[in-house]
mmCIF file of C-alpha atoms and ligand atoms in Angstrom:
data_model
loop_
_atom_site.group_PDB
_atom_site.id
_atom_site.type_symbol
_atom_site.label_atom_id
_atom_site.label_comp_id
_atom_site.label_asym_id
_atom_site.label_seq_id
_atom_site.Cartn_x
_atom_site.Cartn_y
_atom_site.Cartn_z
ATOM 1 C CA MET A 13 5.266 7.095 -26.061
ATOM 2 C CA LYS A 14 5.511 4.454 -23.364
ATOM 3 C CA ASN A 15 4.942 5.192 -19.728
ATOM 4 C CA SER A 16 4.696 1.679 -18.311
ATOM 5 C CA SER A 17 7.538 2.220 -15.855
ATOM 6 C CA PHE A 18 5.575 5.027 -14.295
ATOM 7 C CA GLN A 19 2.843 2.736 -13.037
ATOM 8 C CA GLN A 20 3.032 1.411 -9.516
ATOM 9 C CA LEU A 21 1.675 -1.965 -8.538
ATOM 10 C CA GLU A 22 -1.177 -1.752 -6.108
ATOM 11 C CA ALA A 23 -2.579 -4.684 -4.184
ATOM 12 C CA THR A 24 -6.302 -4.841 -4.754
ATOM 13 C CA SER A 25 -7.042 -8.278 -3.382
ATOM 14 C CA LEU A 26 -5.175 -10.562 -1.015
ATOM 15 C CA TYR A 27 -5.834 -13.961 0.490
ATOM 16 C CA CYS A 28 -7.468 -13.684 3.892
ATOM 17 C CA PRO A 29 -6.706 -16.633 6.207
ATOM 18 C CA ARG A 30 -9.839 -15.927 8.195
ATOM 19 C CA CYS A 31 -12.280 -15.701 5.283
ATOM 20 C CA LYS A 32 -10.297 -18.436 3.479
ATOM 21 C CA VAL A 33 -10.697 -16.607 0.209
ATOM 22 C CA ALA A 34 -9.045 -13.773 -1.718
ATOM 23 C CA VAL A 35 -10.729 -10.585 -0.645
ATOM 24 C CA PRO A 36 -10.620 -6.953 -1.719
ATOM 25 C CA VAL A 37 -8.412 -4.987 0.618
ATOM 26 C CA ARG A 38 -8.673 -1.605 2.204
ATOM 27 C CA LYS A 39 -5.546 0.509 2.420
ATOM 28 C CA ARG A 40 -5.003 2.403 5.639
ATOM 29 C CA LEU A 41 -2.243 4.873 6.442
ATOM 30 C CA LEU A 42 -0.547 3.692 9.619
ATOM 31 C CA ILE A 43 2.312 6.103 10.150
ATOM 32 C CA ILE A 44 4.420 8.576 8.253
ATOM 33 C CA LEU A 45 8.107 7.732 8.518
ATOM 34 C CA PRO A 46 11.077 9.882 7.507
ATOM 35 C CA ASP A 47 11.655 7.620 4.496
ATOM 36 C CA GLY A 48 8.083 6.959 3.504
ATOM 37 C CA GLU A 49 4.494 6.273 4.445
ATOM 38 C CA LYS A 50 3.552 2.962 6.007
ATOM 39 C CA PHE A 51 0.255 1.498 4.883
ATOM 40 C CA GLU A 52 -1.673 -1.447 6.222
ATOM 41 C CA TYR A 53 -3.917 -3.666 4.131
ATOM 42 C CA LEU A 54 -7.130 -4.753 5.778
ATOM 43 C CA CYS A 55 -9.669 -7.351 4.716
ATOM 44 C CA THR A 56 -12.879 -5.571 3.735
ATOM 45 C CA ARG A 57 -14.936 -8.451 5.167
ATOM 46 C CA CYS A 58 -13.472 -9.076 8.614
ATOM 47 C CA ALA A 59 -10.929 -6.222 8.948
ATOM 48 C CA THR A 60 -8.019 -8.603 9.570
ATOM 49 C CA SER A 61 -4.632 -7.109 8.766
ATOM 50 C CA LEU A 62 -3.296 -8.840 5.653
ATOM 51 C CA GLY A 63 0.015 -7.078 5.448
ATOM 52 C CA ASN A 64 1.713 -3.743 5.241
ATOM 53 C CA LYS A 65 3.912 -1.816 2.939
ATOM 54 C CA ILE A 66 6.146 1.236 3.071
ATOM 55 C CA GLU A 67 5.772 3.571 0.152
ATOM 56 C CA PRO A 68 8.804 5.801 -0.288
ATOM 57 C CA LEU A 69 8.102 9.483 -0.554
ATOM 58 C CA SER A 70 7.932 10.788 -4.051
ATOM 59 C CA GLU A 71 11.255 11.770 -5.567
ATOM 60 C CA GLU A 72 9.696 14.932 -6.868
ATOM 61 C CA VAL A 73 9.027 16.166 -3.355
ATOM 62 C CA ARG A 74 12.696 16.198 -2.446
ATOM 63 C CA ILE A 75 14.458 19.487 -2.681
ATOM 64 C CA ILE A 76 17.789 19.365 -4.456
ATOM 65 C CA ILE A 77 20.159 22.130 -3.499
HETATM 66 ZN ZN1 ZN B 121 -11.241 -11.619 6.044
#
């Protein structure tokens, strides 16, 4: 059985303009929105924000009437 479509891509390292190198990132929950959770990616070296991403809420959580 294949379950490759189930996997979600996760950023583990991004280029930091301040460190001038690709660094491991720390994921931080910024805010919970009605359509998803907004995360921020921070450099683990200098804590510069390297980007953010909105993860939609899981389909399974929705209640279908
Ligand atoms: Zn950095």
